[in-house]
């Protein structure tokens, strides 16, 4: 993919790819600001969502009306490592859309009354999420794994702590972290390079300021000598939600590609994975089961999730542990390795098969220092993985003896 990278004097990086097939332009900006930087839970989430609730020249209603009139969208995505905003606009309204997008990014006003409304909406949403067994299981698992580290709490925060958040908390977060020197923009679509420089590079170059250093202390995982089992009773349920997991890796870990292949074979490969074949196809004990890992800037979690009938809970947990041991002791077959590589390499282009996906992918490549040739080299990275590599990472990561197990289920689920 032949994109260009510009770095402005204020530290901002801009990745640019011209695509003229349809008259649409996507502009994404990655801001290194997340739960890792919060003084209080929910502040990163609320700061991003409050950007469209008022600027120094526009009220929340005026922003909403302008978005509707221009038929554009401004999406916000807050992850554990960063915040990303994405503007989608037609070529026809590019000037007006960019003016609005940069206004909300550079001149938000965070009105007190709008913050109260946003907190109220978030509180209702979190209380609804707390009814979801899967959300409860994940939240409990992450809390057990990460303790007080920011990765141990939901990005949205916790409903009981929302009352502590003030407008000044939001302003401080914005002033400390929303600075041009750490931001990564990408512009993809029907826009020529001279337009890019005039409409985007020029106004951003006038924005100055340095961001505060991030808190990148890695999580300190508690040592476990036996499984840490947590049962959350919910007698209104008929089935069990099970999350079983342990410490994973960071995105910069040299074993990332080996873990990707191993996870595909274990439980990441849908119906073709070992867990799905064994527990779903052979024994009919679950409709779906999967394993996944979250490679953050710092080490994240690795876990398996499954829902099953309450009476099958102990049996399914035992079968998951059996598969983890099997992977550690026996590794993978040549056929499994071949199929996993073929899928991961073959499906990779689907991650960047639209202009919007490309726009949101390019800043991430820069953020995690994957290199401008990452898209080209990804197949090579996967192809190099051997069965020996899989055995090594399985032995390193798959903790079948002192895992964390969270079960949300009715009383009769666990004997």
Short mmCIF file of N, CA, C and O in Angstrom, two decimals, residues 131-263:
data_model
loop_
_atom_site.label_atom_id
_atom_site.label_comp_id
_atom_site.label_asym_id
_atom_site.label_seq_id
_atom_site.Cartn_x
_atom_site.Cartn_y
_atom_site.Cartn_z
N UNK A 131 -26.09 -6.00 33.91
CA UNK A 131 -27.05 -7.11 33.87
C UNK A 131 -26.58 -8.23 32.97
O UNK A 131 -27.13 -9.34 33.00
N UNK A 132 -25.59 -7.95 32.12
CA UNK A 132 -25.12 -8.92 31.14
C UNK A 132 -24.11 -9.87 31.78
O UNK A 132 -23.05 -9.43 32.24
N UNK A 133 -24.39 -11.17 31.83
CA UNK A 133 -23.46 -12.12 32.47
C UNK A 133 -22.06 -12.09 31.86
O UNK A 133 -21.07 -12.23 32.58
N UNK A 134 -21.99 -11.89 30.56
CA UNK A 134 -20.69 -11.86 29.90
C UNK A 134 -19.89 -10.64 30.37
O UNK A 134 -18.68 -10.74 30.65
N UNK A 135 -20.54 -9.49 30.47
CA UNK A 135 -19.87 -8.28 30.95
C UNK A 135 -19.38 -8.47 32.38
O UNK A 135 -18.24 -8.12 32.73
N UNK A 136 -20.23 -9.07 33.22
CA UNK A 136 -19.86 -9.29 34.63
C UNK A 136 -18.66 -10.24 34.71
O UNK A 136 -17.72 -10.01 35.49
N UNK A 137 -18.69 -11.30 33.93
CA UNK A 137 -17.60 -12.28 33.97
C UNK A 137 -16.28 -11.64 33.53
O UNK A 137 -15.24 -11.83 34.17
N UNK A 138 -16.32 -10.87 32.44
CA UNK A 138 -15.11 -10.20 31.96
C UNK A 138 -14.60 -9.18 32.96
O UNK A 138 -13.39 -9.10 33.23
N UNK A 139 -15.50 -8.39 33.47
CA UNK A 139 -15.11 -7.34 34.43
C UNK A 139 -14.44 -7.97 35.65
O UNK A 139 -13.39 -7.49 36.12
N UNK A 140 -15.02 -9.06 36.15
CA UNK A 140 -14.47 -9.72 37.33
C UNK A 140 -13.12 -10.36 37.01
O UNK A 140 -12.17 -10.27 37.81
N UNK A 141 -13.04 -11.00 35.85
CA UNK A 141 -11.77 -11.62 35.44
C UNK A 141 -10.64 -10.59 35.34
O UNK A 141 -9.54 -10.79 35.86
N UNK A 142 -10.93 -9.47 34.67
CA UNK A 142 -9.89 -8.44 34.49
C UNK A 142 -9.48 -7.82 35.83
O UNK A 142 -8.31 -7.51 36.04
N UNK A 143 -10.45 -7.66 36.71
CA UNK A 143 -10.15 -7.11 38.04
C UNK A 143 -9.22 -8.05 38.81
O UNK A 143 -8.27 -7.61 39.47
N UNK A 144 -9.50 -9.34 38.73
CA UNK A 144 -8.66 -10.33 39.40
C UNK A 144 -7.26 -10.37 38.80
O UNK A 144 -6.27 -10.53 39.50
N UNK A 145 -7.19 -10.27 37.48
CA UNK A 145 -5.90 -10.39 36.79
C UNK A 145 -5.03 -9.16 36.99
O UNK A 145 -3.84 -9.26 37.27
N UNK A 146 -5.65 -7.98 36.83
CA UNK A 146 -4.86 -6.74 36.82
C UNK A 146 -4.89 -5.97 38.13
O UNK A 146 -4.13 -5.00 38.30
N UNK A 147 -5.76 -6.32 39.06
CA UNK A 147 -5.84 -5.59 40.33
C UNK A 147 -6.18 -4.13 40.11
O UNK A 147 -7.13 -3.80 39.41
N UNK A 148 -5.35 -3.23 40.67
CA UNK A 148 -5.61 -1.79 40.58
C UNK A 148 -5.07 -1.15 39.29
O UNK A 148 -5.25 0.04 39.06
N UNK A 149 -4.38 -1.95 38.47
CA UNK A 149 -3.86 -1.39 37.21
C UNK A 149 -5.04 -0.95 36.32
O UNK A 149 -6.09 -1.60 36.32
N UNK A 150 -4.88 0.15 35.56
CA UNK A 150 -6.00 0.63 34.72
C UNK A 150 -6.57 -0.41 33.76
O UNK A 150 -7.75 -0.33 33.42
N UNK A 151 -5.78 -1.38 33.31
CA UNK A 151 -6.31 -2.43 32.44
C UNK A 151 -7.35 -3.30 33.16
O UNK A 151 -8.05 -4.08 32.52
N UNK A 152 -7.42 -3.16 34.48
CA UNK A 152 -8.34 -4.00 35.25
C UNK A 152 -9.74 -3.45 35.35
O UNK A 152 -10.57 -4.03 36.06
N UNK A 153 -10.03 -2.34 34.69
CA UNK A 153 -11.39 -1.80 34.76
C UNK A 153 -11.93 -1.54 33.37
O UNK A 153 -11.17 -1.32 32.42
N UNK A 154 -13.26 -1.54 33.22
CA UNK A 154 -13.85 -1.27 31.90
C UNK A 154 -13.50 0.14 31.42
O UNK A 154 -13.35 1.06 32.24
N UNK A 155 -13.36 0.30 30.13
CA UNK A 155 -13.06 1.61 29.56
C UNK A 155 -14.12 2.63 29.95
O UNK A 155 -13.82 3.79 30.21
N UNK A 156 -15.37 2.18 30.03
CA UNK A 156 -16.47 3.10 30.37
C UNK A 156 -16.45 3.51 31.83
O UNK A 156 -17.10 4.47 32.21
N UNK A 157 -15.74 2.75 32.67
CA UNK A 157 -15.68 3.07 34.10
C UNK A 157 -16.65 2.27 34.91
O UNK A 157 -17.11 1.20 34.49
N UNK A 158 -16.98 2.81 36.09
CA UNK A 158 -17.86 2.11 37.01
C UNK A 158 -18.96 3.07 37.46
O UNK A 158 -18.68 4.22 37.81
N UNK A 159 -20.23 2.63 37.46
CA UNK A 159 -21.34 3.55 37.72
C UNK A 159 -21.26 4.25 39.07
O UNK A 159 -21.59 5.43 39.18
N UNK A 160 -20.79 3.54 40.08
CA UNK A 160 -20.79 4.13 41.43
C UNK A 160 -19.74 5.23 41.59
O UNK A 160 -19.78 5.98 42.58
N UNK A 161 -18.79 5.33 40.65
CA UNK A 161 -17.74 6.35 40.76
C UNK A 161 -17.98 7.57 39.86
O UNK A 161 -17.20 8.51 39.86
N UNK A 162 -19.05 7.52 39.08
CA UNK A 162 -19.33 8.64 38.16
C UNK A 162 -19.63 9.94 38.91
O UNK A 162 -19.34 11.03 38.41
N UNK A 163 -20.18 9.81 40.11
CA UNK A 163 -20.55 11.01 40.87
C UNK A 163 -19.32 11.85 41.26
O UNK A 163 -19.44 13.03 41.58
N UNK A 164 -18.14 11.24 41.24
CA UNK A 164 -16.91 11.95 41.65
C UNK A 164 -16.31 12.79 40.52
O UNK A 164 -15.37 13.56 40.76
N UNK A 165 -16.81 12.61 39.30
CA UNK A 165 -16.17 13.28 38.16
C UNK A 165 -16.66 14.73 38.03
O UNK A 165 -17.87 15.00 38.09
N UNK A 166 -15.70 15.63 37.85
CA UNK A 166 -16.04 17.05 37.68
C UNK A 166 -15.61 17.52 36.29
O UNK A 166 -14.82 16.86 35.60
N UNK A 167 -16.12 18.66 35.91
CA UNK A 167 -15.73 19.26 34.63
C UNK A 167 -14.23 19.51 34.60
O UNK A 167 -13.59 19.35 33.56
N UNK A 168 -13.66 19.88 35.76
CA UNK A 168 -12.22 20.16 35.80
C UNK A 168 -11.40 18.89 35.52
O UNK A 168 -10.33 18.97 34.91
N UNK A 169 -11.93 17.71 35.92
CA UNK A 169 -11.23 16.46 35.61
C UNK A 169 -11.12 16.28 34.09
O UNK A 169 -10.09 15.84 33.57
N UNK A 170 -12.20 16.60 33.39
CA UNK A 170 -12.22 16.45 31.93
C UNK A 170 -11.26 17.47 31.29
O UNK A 170 -10.48 17.13 30.39
N UNK A 171 -11.32 18.70 31.78
CA UNK A 171 -10.43 19.74 31.23
C UNK A 171 -8.97 19.36 31.45
O UNK A 171 -8.13 19.49 30.55
N UNK A 172 -8.65 18.90 32.66
CA UNK A 172 -7.25 18.52 32.96
C UNK A 172 -6.78 17.39 32.05
O UNK A 172 -5.64 17.42 31.55
N UNK A 173 -7.64 16.40 31.84
CA UNK A 173 -7.27 15.26 30.99
C UNK A 173 -6.99 15.76 29.57
O UNK A 173 -5.99 15.40 28.95
N UNK A 174 -7.90 16.60 29.08
CA UNK A 174 -7.73 17.14 27.73
C UNK A 174 -6.45 17.99 27.64
O UNK A 174 -5.65 17.81 26.71
N UNK A 175 -6.26 18.89 28.59
CA UNK A 175 -5.10 19.79 28.53
C UNK A 175 -3.77 19.03 28.63
O UNK A 175 -2.77 19.42 28.05
N UNK A 176 -3.79 17.93 29.36
CA UNK A 176 -2.55 17.17 29.54
C UNK A 176 -2.21 16.28 28.35
O UNK A 176 -1.03 16.01 28.08
N UNK A 177 -3.23 15.79 27.65
CA UNK A 177 -2.99 14.70 26.68
C UNK A 177 -3.40 14.98 25.24
O UNK A 177 -2.87 14.37 24.32
N UNK A 178 -4.34 15.86 25.04
CA UNK A 178 -4.76 16.16 23.66
C UNK A 178 -3.86 17.26 23.10
O UNK A 178 -4.25 18.42 22.97
N UNK A 179 -2.63 16.84 22.77
CA UNK A 179 -1.64 17.77 22.25
C UNK A 179 -1.12 17.25 20.91
O UNK A 179 -1.04 16.04 20.69
N UNK A 180 -0.74 18.17 20.02
CA UNK A 180 -0.38 17.72 18.67
C UNK A 180 0.87 16.86 18.60
O UNK A 180 1.01 16.06 17.67
N UNK A 181 1.78 16.97 19.59
CA UNK A 181 3.06 16.27 19.44
C UNK A 181 2.94 14.76 19.51
O UNK A 181 3.84 14.04 19.09
N UNK A 182 1.82 14.24 20.03
CA UNK A 182 1.69 12.79 20.08
C UNK A 182 0.63 12.24 19.13
O UNK A 182 0.45 11.03 19.03
N UNK A 183 -0.05 13.14 18.43
CA UNK A 183 -1.18 12.68 17.60
C UNK A 183 -0.72 12.12 16.25
O UNK A 183 0.27 12.58 15.68
N UNK A 184 -1.48 11.13 15.79
CA UNK A 184 -1.20 10.54 14.48
C UNK A 184 -2.49 10.64 13.66
O UNK A 184 -3.51 10.03 14.00
N UNK A 185 -2.43 11.42 12.59
CA UNK A 185 -3.57 11.55 11.69
C UNK A 185 -3.40 10.60 10.50
O UNK A 185 -2.29 10.24 10.13
N UNK A 186 -4.51 10.22 9.92
CA UNK A 186 -4.45 9.57 8.61
C UNK A 186 -5.57 10.15 7.75
O UNK A 186 -6.67 10.44 8.26
N UNK A 187 -5.28 10.32 6.49
CA UNK A 187 -6.24 10.89 5.54
C UNK A 187 -6.28 9.96 4.34
O UNK A 187 -5.26 9.75 3.67
N UNK A 188 -7.44 9.40 4.08
CA UNK A 188 -7.58 8.42 3.01
C UNK A 188 -8.79 8.78 2.16
O UNK A 188 -9.89 8.99 2.69
N UNK A 189 -8.60 8.87 0.87
CA UNK A 189 -9.75 9.12 0.01
C UNK A 189 -9.46 10.09 -1.12
O UNK A 189 -8.30 10.26 -1.54
N UNK A 190 -10.52 10.73 -1.58
CA UNK A 190 -10.46 11.58 -2.75
C UNK A 190 -9.96 12.98 -2.38
O UNK A 190 -10.74 13.94 -2.31
N UNK A 191 -8.69 13.07 -2.12
CA UNK A 191 -8.08 14.36 -1.76
C UNK A 191 -6.66 14.37 -2.31
O UNK A 191 -5.88 13.45 -2.09
N UNK A 192 -6.35 15.43 -3.03
CA UNK A 192 -5.01 15.55 -3.62
C UNK A 192 -4.02 16.05 -2.57
O UNK A 192 -4.41 16.64 -1.57
N UNK A 193 -2.73 15.83 -2.84
CA UNK A 193 -1.71 16.15 -1.84
C UNK A 193 -1.67 17.66 -1.54
O UNK A 193 -1.47 18.06 -0.40
N UNK A 194 -1.86 18.48 -2.57
CA UNK A 194 -1.84 19.93 -2.30
C UNK A 194 -3.05 20.35 -1.47
O UNK A 194 -2.96 21.26 -0.64
N UNK A 195 -4.19 19.68 -1.65
CA UNK A 195 -5.36 19.96 -0.80
C UNK A 195 -5.09 19.53 0.63
O UNK A 195 -5.49 20.20 1.59
N UNK A 196 -4.46 18.37 0.78
CA UNK A 196 -4.12 17.87 2.12
C UNK A 196 -3.29 18.89 2.87
O UNK A 196 -3.57 19.22 4.02
N UNK A 197 -2.27 19.41 2.22
CA UNK A 197 -1.36 20.35 2.87
C UNK A 197 -2.08 21.65 3.25
O UNK A 197 -1.81 22.24 4.29
N UNK A 198 -3.01 22.07 2.39
CA UNK A 198 -3.71 23.34 2.64
C UNK A 198 -4.80 23.18 3.70
O UNK A 198 -4.94 24.01 4.60
N UNK A 199 -5.57 22.09 3.59
CA UNK A 199 -6.75 21.93 4.44
C UNK A 199 -6.46 21.27 5.78
O UNK A 199 -7.19 21.49 6.75
N UNK A 200 -5.43 20.41 5.84
CA UNK A 200 -5.19 19.65 7.07
C UNK A 200 -3.83 20.01 7.69
O UNK A 200 -3.75 20.43 8.83
N UNK A 201 -2.77 19.84 6.91
CA UNK A 201 -1.44 20.10 7.47
C UNK A 201 -1.32 21.54 8.00
O UNK A 201 -0.77 21.76 9.08
N UNK A 202 -1.83 22.49 7.23
CA UNK A 202 -1.65 23.91 7.58
C UNK A 202 -2.30 24.28 8.91
O UNK A 202 -1.64 24.84 9.79
N UNK A 203 -3.60 23.97 9.13
CA UNK A 203 -4.20 24.33 10.43
C UNK A 203 -3.62 23.54 11.60
O UNK A 203 -3.48 24.08 12.70
N UNK A 204 -3.28 22.28 11.35
CA UNK A 204 -2.73 21.48 12.46
C UNK A 204 -1.34 21.99 12.84
O UNK A 204 -0.97 21.99 14.02
N UNK A 205 -0.58 22.43 11.84
CA UNK A 205 0.77 22.92 12.10
C UNK A 205 0.78 24.13 13.03
O UNK A 205 1.77 24.41 13.72
N UNK A 206 -0.34 24.87 13.05
CA UNK A 206 -0.42 26.05 13.92
C UNK A 206 -0.75 25.70 15.37
O UNK A 206 -0.73 26.56 16.25
N UNK A 207 -1.09 24.45 15.60
CA UNK A 207 -1.47 23.99 16.95
C UNK A 207 -0.21 23.60 17.71
O UNK A 207 0.55 22.74 17.26
N UNK A 208 0.01 24.18 18.86
CA UNK A 208 1.23 23.90 19.61
C UNK A 208 0.91 23.35 20.99
O UNK A 208 -0.22 23.44 21.48
N UNK A 209 1.93 22.81 21.62
CA UNK A 209 1.77 22.28 22.98
C UNK A 209 2.35 20.88 23.09
O UNK A 209 2.39 20.14 22.11
N UNK A 210 2.82 20.58 24.27
CA UNK A 210 3.41 19.27 24.52
C UNK A 210 2.57 18.49 25.51
O UNK A 210 2.13 19.04 26.52
N UNK A 211 2.40 17.22 25.22
CA UNK A 211 1.58 16.40 26.11
C UNK A 211 2.36 15.95 27.33
O UNK A 211 3.59 15.88 27.31
N UNK A 212 1.62 15.62 28.36
CA UNK A 212 2.22 15.09 29.58
C UNK A 212 2.69 13.66 29.34
O UNK A 212 2.06 12.92 28.59
N UNK A 213 3.80 13.29 29.97
CA UNK A 213 4.29 11.91 29.85
C UNK A 213 3.24 10.93 30.34
O UNK A 213 2.59 11.16 31.35
N UNK A 214 3.10 9.83 29.64
CA UNK A 214 2.08 8.84 30.00
C UNK A 214 2.55 7.95 31.16
O UNK A 214 3.75 7.72 31.33
N UNK A 215 1.58 7.43 31.89
CA UNK A 215 1.86 6.46 32.93
C UNK A 215 1.88 5.07 32.30
O UNK A 215 0.83 4.47 32.09
N UNK A 216 3.08 4.59 32.00
CA UNK A 216 3.17 3.29 31.33
C UNK A 216 3.81 2.24 32.23
O UNK A 216 4.61 1.42 31.81
N UNK A 217 3.42 2.28 33.50
CA UNK A 217 3.89 1.24 34.41
C UNK A 217 3.21 -0.08 34.06
O UNK A 217 1.98 -0.15 34.03
N UNK A 218 3.98 -1.12 33.80
CA UNK A 218 3.35 -2.39 33.44
C UNK A 218 2.59 -2.98 34.62
O UNK A 218 2.92 -2.72 35.78
N UNK A 219 1.56 -3.78 34.34
CA UNK A 219 0.82 -4.42 35.43
C UNK A 219 1.71 -5.40 36.19
O UNK A 219 2.59 -6.03 35.61
N UNK A 220 1.49 -5.49 37.49
CA UNK A 220 2.22 -6.47 38.33
C UNK A 220 1.23 -7.59 38.64
O UNK A 220 0.27 -7.40 39.39
N UNK A 221 1.45 -8.75 38.05
CA UNK A 221 0.51 -9.85 38.23
C UNK A 221 0.82 -10.62 39.51
O UNK A 221 1.99 -10.95 39.79
N UNK A 222 -0.22 -10.91 40.27
CA UNK A 222 -0.06 -11.68 41.51
C UNK A 222 0.29 -13.13 41.17
O UNK A 222 -0.25 -13.70 40.21
N UNK A 223 1.19 -13.69 41.94
CA UNK A 223 1.55 -15.09 41.72
C UNK A 223 0.45 -15.99 42.26
O UNK A 223 -0.06 -15.79 43.35
N UNK A 224 0.09 -16.99 41.48
CA UNK A 224 -0.93 -17.96 41.91
C UNK A 224 -0.31 -19.35 41.87
O UNK A 224 0.40 -19.70 40.93
N UNK A 225 -0.59 -20.13 42.88
CA UNK A 225 -0.07 -21.50 42.93
C UNK A 225 -1.16 -22.52 42.63
O UNK A 225 -0.90 -23.71 42.53
N UNK A 226 -2.39 -22.03 42.51
CA UNK A 226 -3.52 -22.90 42.18
C UNK A 226 -4.59 -22.05 41.50
O UNK A 226 -4.51 -20.81 41.52
N UNK A 227 -5.58 -22.66 40.87
CA UNK A 227 -6.61 -21.87 40.20
C UNK A 227 -7.34 -20.94 41.16
O UNK A 227 -7.63 -21.32 42.30
N UNK A 228 -7.60 -19.73 40.69
CA UNK A 228 -8.37 -18.75 41.45
C UNK A 228 -9.79 -18.79 40.89
O UNK A 228 -10.06 -18.28 39.81
N UNK A 229 -10.70 -19.45 41.64
CA UNK A 229 -12.06 -19.69 41.13
C UNK A 229 -13.06 -18.75 41.81
O UNK A 229 -13.11 -18.67 43.02
N UNK A 230 -13.83 -18.07 40.97
CA UNK A 230 -14.83 -17.13 41.48
C UNK A 230 -16.19 -17.49 40.90
O UNK A 230 -16.35 -17.58 39.67
N UNK A 231 -17.13 -17.72 41.77
CA UNK A 231 -18.49 -18.07 41.33
C UNK A 231 -19.44 -16.94 41.69
O UNK A 231 -19.55 -16.54 42.85
N UNK A 232 -20.11 -16.40 40.69
CA UNK A 232 -21.09 -15.32 40.91
C UNK A 232 -22.48 -15.89 40.65
O UNK A 232 -22.81 -16.25 39.52
N UNK A 233 -23.25 -15.97 41.70
CA UNK A 233 -24.57 -16.62 41.62
C UNK A 233 -25.60 -15.70 40.97
O UNK A 233 -25.76 -14.55 41.38
N UNK A 234 -26.27 -16.24 39.97
CA UNK A 234 -27.38 -15.51 39.31
C UNK A 234 -28.49 -16.53 39.04
O UNK A 234 -28.49 -17.21 38.00
N UNK A 235 -29.45 -16.60 39.97
CA UNK A 235 -30.50 -17.62 39.82
C UNK A 235 -31.55 -17.26 38.77
O UNK A 235 -32.46 -18.04 38.52
N UNK A 236 -31.44 -16.08 38.18
CA UNK A 236 -32.33 -15.72 37.07
C UNK A 236 -31.83 -16.29 35.74
O UNK A 236 -32.50 -16.16 34.72
N UNK A 237 -30.66 -16.94 35.76
CA UNK A 237 -30.08 -17.48 34.53
C UNK A 237 -30.33 -18.98 34.42
O UNK A 237 -30.53 -19.66 35.43
N UNK A 238 -30.29 -19.49 33.21
CA UNK A 238 -30.42 -20.93 33.00
C UNK A 238 -29.12 -21.55 32.51
O UNK A 238 -28.98 -22.76 32.45
N UNK A 239 -28.18 -20.71 32.11
CA UNK A 239 -26.91 -21.24 31.65
C UNK A 239 -25.74 -20.51 32.33
O UNK A 239 -25.92 -19.45 32.93
N UNK A 240 -24.57 -21.10 32.20
CA UNK A 240 -23.38 -20.52 32.82
C UNK A 240 -22.56 -19.76 31.78
O UNK A 240 -22.42 -20.22 30.64
N UNK A 241 -22.02 -18.63 32.19
CA UNK A 241 -21.03 -17.92 31.38
C UNK A 241 -19.67 -18.12 32.06
O UNK A 241 -19.52 -17.82 33.25
N UNK A 242 -18.75 -18.67 31.32
CA UNK A 242 -17.45 -19.04 31.88
C UNK A 242 -16.34 -18.24 31.19
O UNK A 242 -16.28 -18.19 29.96
N UNK A 243 -15.50 -17.59 31.98
CA UNK A 243 -14.28 -16.96 31.47
C UNK A 243 -13.10 -17.57 32.22
O UNK A 243 -13.05 -17.51 33.45
N UNK A 244 -12.20 -18.17 31.50
CA UNK A 244 -11.01 -18.81 32.10
C UNK A 244 -9.77 -18.22 31.41
O UNK A 244 -9.66 -18.28 30.18
N UNK A 245 -8.89 -17.62 32.20
CA UNK A 245 -7.75 -16.98 31.54
C UNK A 245 -6.59 -16.71 32.47
O UNK A 245 -6.58 -17.10 33.65
N UNK A 246 -5.64 -15.93 31.93
CA UNK A 246 -4.37 -15.68 32.64
C UNK A 246 -3.64 -14.54 31.93
O UNK A 246 -4.20 -13.92 31.01
N UNK A 247 -2.38 -14.31 32.29
CA UNK A 247 -1.59 -13.23 31.72
C UNK A 247 -1.29 -13.51 30.24
O UNK A 247 -1.00 -14.65 29.87
N UNK A 248 -1.34 -12.44 29.43
CA UNK A 248 -1.01 -12.56 28.01
C UNK A 248 0.26 -11.80 27.68
O UNK A 248 1.19 -11.75 28.49
N UNK A 249 0.29 -11.18 26.52
CA UNK A 249 1.50 -10.50 26.06
C UNK A 249 1.16 -9.08 25.62
O UNK A 249 -0.01 -8.72 25.45
N UNK A 250 2.20 -8.27 25.40
CA UNK A 250 1.99 -6.93 24.84
C UNK A 250 2.10 -7.01 23.32
O UNK A 250 2.56 -8.00 22.76
N UNK A 251 1.70 -5.93 22.65
CA UNK A 251 1.78 -5.91 21.18
C UNK A 251 3.22 -5.90 20.71
O UNK A 251 3.51 -6.33 19.57
N UNK A 252 4.13 -5.45 21.53
CA UNK A 252 5.53 -5.39 21.11
C UNK A 252 6.28 -6.68 21.42
O UNK A 252 7.48 -6.78 21.14
N UNK A 253 5.60 -7.63 22.00
CA UNK A 253 6.26 -8.89 22.37
C UNK A 253 6.72 -9.62 21.10
O UNK A 253 5.95 -9.77 20.15
N UNK A 254 7.97 -10.09 21.08
CA UNK A 254 8.45 -10.80 19.87
C UNK A 254 7.69 -12.08 19.57
O UNK A 254 7.77 -12.59 18.45
N UNK A 255 6.95 -12.59 20.55
CA UNK A 255 6.17 -13.81 20.31
C UNK A 255 4.77 -13.51 19.77
O UNK A 255 3.93 -14.43 19.68
N UNK A 256 4.48 -12.28 19.42
CA UNK A 256 3.12 -11.92 19.00
C UNK A 256 2.61 -12.80 17.86
O UNK A 256 1.48 -13.29 17.90
N UNK A 257 3.42 -13.03 16.85
CA UNK A 257 2.93 -13.77 15.68
C UNK A 257 2.76 -15.26 16.00
O UNK A 257 1.81 -15.90 15.53
N UNK A 258 3.65 -15.79 16.83
CA UNK A 258 3.49 -17.19 17.25
C UNK A 258 2.23 -17.36 18.09
O UNK A 258 1.49 -18.34 17.94
N UNK A 259 1.97 -16.39 18.97
CA UNK A 259 0.75 -16.46 19.80
C UNK A 259 -0.49 -16.33 18.91
O UNK A 259 -1.51 -17.00 19.15
N UNK A 260 -0.41 -15.50 17.88
CA UNK A 260 -1.55 -15.35 16.96
C UNK A 260 -1.90 -16.69 16.30
O UNK A 260 -3.08 -17.06 16.22
N UNK A 261 -0.87 -17.40 15.85
CA UNK A 261 -1.11 -18.68 15.18
C UNK A 261 -1.62 -19.71 16.19
O UNK A 261 -2.59 -20.44 15.93
N UNK A 262 -0.99 -19.77 17.36
CA UNK A 262 -1.42 -20.72 18.38
C UNK A 262 -2.87 -20.47 18.79
O UNK A 262 -3.67 -21.41 18.91
N UNK A 263 -3.19 -19.20 19.01
CA UNK A 263 -4.56 -18.89 19.43
C UNK A 263 -5.58 -19.28 18.36
O UNK A 263 -6.67 -19.76 18.69
#
